[in-house]
PDB file of C-alpha atoms in Angstrom:
ATOM      1  CA  MET A 803       2.451  -3.493  -1.404  1.00 85.00           C
ATOM      2  CA  VAL A 804       0.065  -2.346  -4.919  1.00 90.00           C
ATOM      3  CA  LEU A 805      -3.059  -3.804  -3.371  1.00 91.00           C
ATOM      4  CA  LEU A 806      -2.010  -2.838   0.669  1.00 89.00           C
ATOM      5  CA  MET A 807      -1.631   0.619  -0.416  1.00 91.00           C
ATOM      6  CA  ILE A 808      -5.057   0.721  -2.705  1.00 93.00           C
ATOM      7  CA  LEU A 809      -6.686  -0.704   1.103  1.00 93.00           C
ATOM      8  CA  ILE A 810      -4.897   1.868   2.979  1.00 92.00           C
ATOM      9  CA  TYR A 811      -6.018   4.288   0.604  1.00 93.00           C
ATOM     10  CA  VAL A 812      -9.520   4.088   0.640  1.00 94.00           C
ATOM     11  CA  VAL A 813     -10.020   3.154   4.205  1.00 94.00           C
ATOM     12  CA  ASN A 814      -8.253   6.135   5.279  1.00 91.00           C
ATOM     13  CA  TRP A 815      -9.238   8.744   2.228  1.00 92.00           C
ATOM     14  CA  GLU A 816     -12.615   7.759   1.340  1.00 93.00           C
ATOM     15  CA  LEU A 817     -14.538   5.871   3.512  1.00 93.00           C
ATOM     16  CA  ASN A 818     -15.792   7.914   6.239  1.00 93.00           C
ATOM     17  CA  PHE A 819     -16.925   5.555   9.703  1.00 93.00           C
ATOM     18  CA  GLY A 820     -18.449   9.073  11.833  1.00 93.00           C
ATOM     19  CA  LYS A 821     -17.218   8.828  15.240  1.00 95.00           C
ATOM     20  CA  PHE A 822     -15.506   5.622  15.659  1.00 95.00           C
ATOM     21  CA  HIS A 823     -13.570   6.225  11.831  1.00 93.00           C
ATOM     22  CA  TYR A 824     -10.312   5.416  13.622  1.00 95.00           C
ATOM     23  CA  TRP A 825     -11.201   2.437  15.405  1.00 96.00           C
ATOM     24  CA  ILE A 826     -13.665   1.274  12.073  1.00 96.00           C
ATOM     25  CA  LYS A 827     -10.315   1.811   9.828  1.00 95.00           C
ATOM     26  CA  GLN A 828      -7.777  -0.166  11.650  1.00 96.00           C
ATOM     27  CA  THR A 829      -9.952  -2.857  12.019  1.00 96.00           C
ATOM     28  CA  LEU A 830     -10.838  -3.096   8.513  1.00 96.00           C
ATOM     29  CA  THR A 831      -6.557  -2.660   7.757  1.00 93.00           C
ATOM     30  CA  ALA A 832      -5.049  -5.292   9.763  1.00 92.00           C
ATOM     31  CA  VAL A 833      -8.362  -7.670   8.489  1.00 94.00           C
ATOM     32  CA  GLY A 834      -7.028  -6.330   4.826  1.00 92.00           C
ATOM     33  CA  ILE A 835      -3.310  -7.818   5.663  1.00 88.00           C
ATOM     34  CA  ARG A 836      -4.074 -10.826   6.919  1.00 89.00           C
ATOM     35  CA  TYR A 837      -6.447 -10.939   3.479  1.00 90.00           C
ATOM     36  CA  LEU A 838      -3.098 -10.885   1.624  1.00 88.00           C
ATOM     37  CA  ILE A 839      -0.789 -12.089   3.799  1.00 86.00           C
ATOM     38  CA  GLU A 840      -3.153 -15.521   3.694  1.00 89.00           C
ATOM     39  CA  THR A 841      -3.632 -15.231  -0.026  1.00 89.00           C
ATOM     40  CA  PHE A 842       0.219 -14.193  -1.029  1.00 85.00           C
ATOM     41  CA  PRO A 843       1.823 -16.174   1.517  1.00 82.00           C
ATOM     42  CA  LEU A 844       5.101 -15.835  -0.491  1.00 76.00           C
ATOM     43  CA  ALA A 845       5.213 -12.377  -0.603  1.00 70.00           C
ATOM     44  CA  GLY A 846       4.127 -12.024   3.167  1.00 65.00           C
ATOM     45  CA  PRO A 847       7.129 -10.727   3.938  1.00 52.00           C
ATOM     46  CA  ALA A 848       7.030  -8.108   1.109  1.00 58.00           C
ATOM     47  CA  ILE A 849       5.051  -5.591   2.688  1.00 70.00           C
ATOM     48  CA  ASN A 850       7.420  -4.832   5.010  1.00 81.00           C
ATOM     49  CA  PRO A 851      11.160  -4.616   3.341  1.00 85.00           C
ATOM     50  CA  MET A 852      12.867  -4.441   6.695  1.00 88.00           C
ATOM     51  CA  LEU A 853      11.082  -7.267   8.280  1.00 85.00           C
ATOM     52  CA  GLY A 854      12.137  -9.240   5.246  1.00 83.00           C
ATOM     53  CA  THR A 855      15.469  -8.657   5.722  1.00 89.00           C
ATOM     54  CA  THR A 856      15.533  -8.620   9.151  1.00 91.00           C
ATOM     55  CA  TRP A 857      14.459 -12.397   9.014  1.00 88.00           C
ATOM     56  CA  TYR A 858      16.697 -12.867   6.737  1.00 90.00           C
ATOM     57  CA  ILE A 859      19.600 -11.866   9.300  1.00 94.00           C
ATOM     58  CA  PHE A 860      17.994 -13.627  12.089  1.00 94.00           C
ATOM     59  CA  ALA A 861      18.678 -17.023   9.554  1.00 94.00           C
ATOM     60  CA  PHE A 862      21.903 -16.439   8.387  1.00 94.00           C
ATOM     61  CA  GLU A 863      23.367 -14.460  11.394  1.00 95.00           C
ATOM     62  CA  ASP A 864      24.683 -11.708   7.800  1.00 95.00           C
ATOM     63  CA  PHE A 865      23.392  -9.236   5.365  1.00 95.00           C
ATOM     64  CA  PRO A 866      21.897 -10.896   2.677  1.00 94.00           C
ATOM     65  CA  ASP A 867      24.758 -11.021  -0.156  1.00 93.00           C
ATOM     66  CA  ASN A 868      21.968 -11.725  -3.276  1.00 90.00           C
ATOM     67  CA  ASN A 869      20.816  -8.803  -5.380  1.00 93.00           C
ATOM     68  CA  PHE A 870      17.683 -10.596  -5.683  1.00 91.00           C
ATOM     69  CA  HIS A 871      16.783 -10.273  -2.092  1.00 88.00           C
ATOM     70  CA  TYR A 872      16.858  -6.400  -2.123  1.00 91.00           C
ATOM     71  CA  PHE A 873      15.132  -5.907  -5.640  1.00 91.00           C
ATOM     72  CA  VAL A 874      12.281  -8.299  -4.299  1.00 85.00           C
ATOM     73  CA  TYR A 875      11.628  -6.648  -0.246  1.00 85.00           C
ATOM     74  CA  TRP A 876      12.815  -3.033  -1.161  1.00 90.00           C
ATOM     75  CA  VAL A 877      12.943  -2.078  -5.277  1.00 92.00           C
ATOM     76  CA  SER A 878       9.761  -3.519  -6.164  1.00 89.00           C
ATOM     77  CA  THR A 879       8.040  -3.052  -2.995  1.00 88.00           C
ATOM     78  CA  ILE A 880       9.021   1.231  -3.554  1.00 91.00           C
ATOM     79  CA  GLY A 881       7.929   0.634  -6.841  1.00 93.00           C
ATOM     80  CA  GLY A 882       4.324  -1.265  -5.931  1.00 91.00           C
ATOM     81  CA  ALA A 883       3.849   1.829  -3.003  1.00 92.00           C
ATOM     82  CA  ILE A 884       5.155   4.079  -5.623  1.00 95.00           C
ATOM     83  CA  PHE A 885       2.297   2.572  -8.329  1.00 96.00           C
ATOM     84  CA  ALA A 886      -0.646   2.549  -6.031  1.00 94.00           C
ATOM     85  CA  SER A 887       0.164   6.269  -5.520  1.00 94.00           C
ATOM     86  CA  ILE A 888       0.088   6.898  -9.247  1.00 95.00           C
ATOM     87  CA  LEU A 889      -3.304   4.790  -9.345  1.00 95.00           C
ATOM     88  CA  TYR A 890      -4.623   7.290  -6.493  1.00 95.00           C
ATOM     89  CA  VAL A 891      -3.829  10.235  -7.559  1.00 94.00           C
ATOM     90  CA  ILE A 892      -5.448   9.462 -11.078  1.00 94.00           C
ATOM     91  CA  TYR A 893      -8.376   8.190  -9.200  1.00 94.00           C
ATOM     92  CA  ALA A 894      -8.629  11.136  -6.721  1.00 93.00           C
ATOM     93  CA  GLY A 895      -6.179  13.836  -8.125  1.00 92.00           C
ATOM     94  CA  GLY A 896      -3.121  15.741  -6.245  1.00 92.00           C
ATOM     95  CA  THR A 897       0.462  15.139  -7.343  1.00 94.00           C
ATOM     96  CA  VAL A 898       3.176  13.159  -7.769  1.00 94.00           C
ATOM     97  CA  PHE A 899       6.137  13.770  -6.381  1.00 96.00           C
ATOM     98  CA  GLY A 900       4.903  17.190  -6.581  1.00 95.00           C
ATOM     99  CA  LYS A 901       4.150  16.958 -10.270  1.00 94.00           C
ATOM    100  CA  LYS A 902       0.525  16.174 -11.768  1.00 94.00           C
ATOM    101  CA  LEU A 903      -0.141  13.607 -13.952  1.00 93.00           C
ATOM    102  CA  PRO A 904      -1.705  14.575 -17.413  1.00 92.00           C
ATOM    103  CA  ILE A 905      -4.316  12.239 -16.535  1.00 91.00           C
ATOM    104  CA  GLY A 906      -7.357  11.822 -13.765  1.00 87.00           C
ATOM    105  CA  PRO A 907      -8.868  12.600 -11.821  1.00 92.00           C
ATOM    106  CA  ILE A 908     -11.726  10.858 -12.523  1.00 91.00           C
ATOM    107  CA  LYS A 909     -12.909  11.223  -8.717  1.00 87.00           C
ATOM    108  CA  GLU A 910     -13.948  15.294  -9.714  1.00 70.00           C
ATOM    109  CA  ALA A 911     -15.264  13.886 -13.160  1.00 63.00           C
ATOM    110  CA  LYS A 912     -17.825  12.119 -11.715  1.00 61.00           C
ATOM    111  CA  ALA A 913     -18.908  14.881  -8.842  1.00 55.00           C
ATOM    112  CA  GLU A 914     -18.832  17.495 -11.904  1.00 61.00           C
ATOM    113  CA  SER A 915     -21.421  14.747 -13.678  1.00 61.00           C
ATOM    114  CA  LYS A 916     -23.518  14.550 -10.791  1.00 61.00           C
ATOM    115  CA  LYS A 917     -23.741  18.588 -10.995  1.00 64.00           C
ATOM    116  CA  LYS A 918     -25.098  18.607 -14.035  1.00 63.00           C
ATOM    117  CA  LYS A 919     -27.906  15.860 -14.027  1.00 58.00           C
TER     118      LYS A 919
END
């Protein structure tokens, strides 16, 4: 999930493809998702917690009764997304849940160092 979120942040907020931005970013995101699923095949459904739970319900005709399922597909996925968001805020600035982090942004520091040269 962390890698997926970093991919989404970079493709959507850091890169600009001009007139064809939407089409290129959608293609790159789809290729990135496919790459992550192929690279981490056991974690594929973890990219979408509802998909992992839906497949379980389809296979066993009931909700998962094992808390490990909810930890893997829901808690760790949401935690990974929050962690990736914190990393992006450290890089680009902003807030996490309305709070400014004590470190970062790295991106502005690079921009300011270029102005000084």
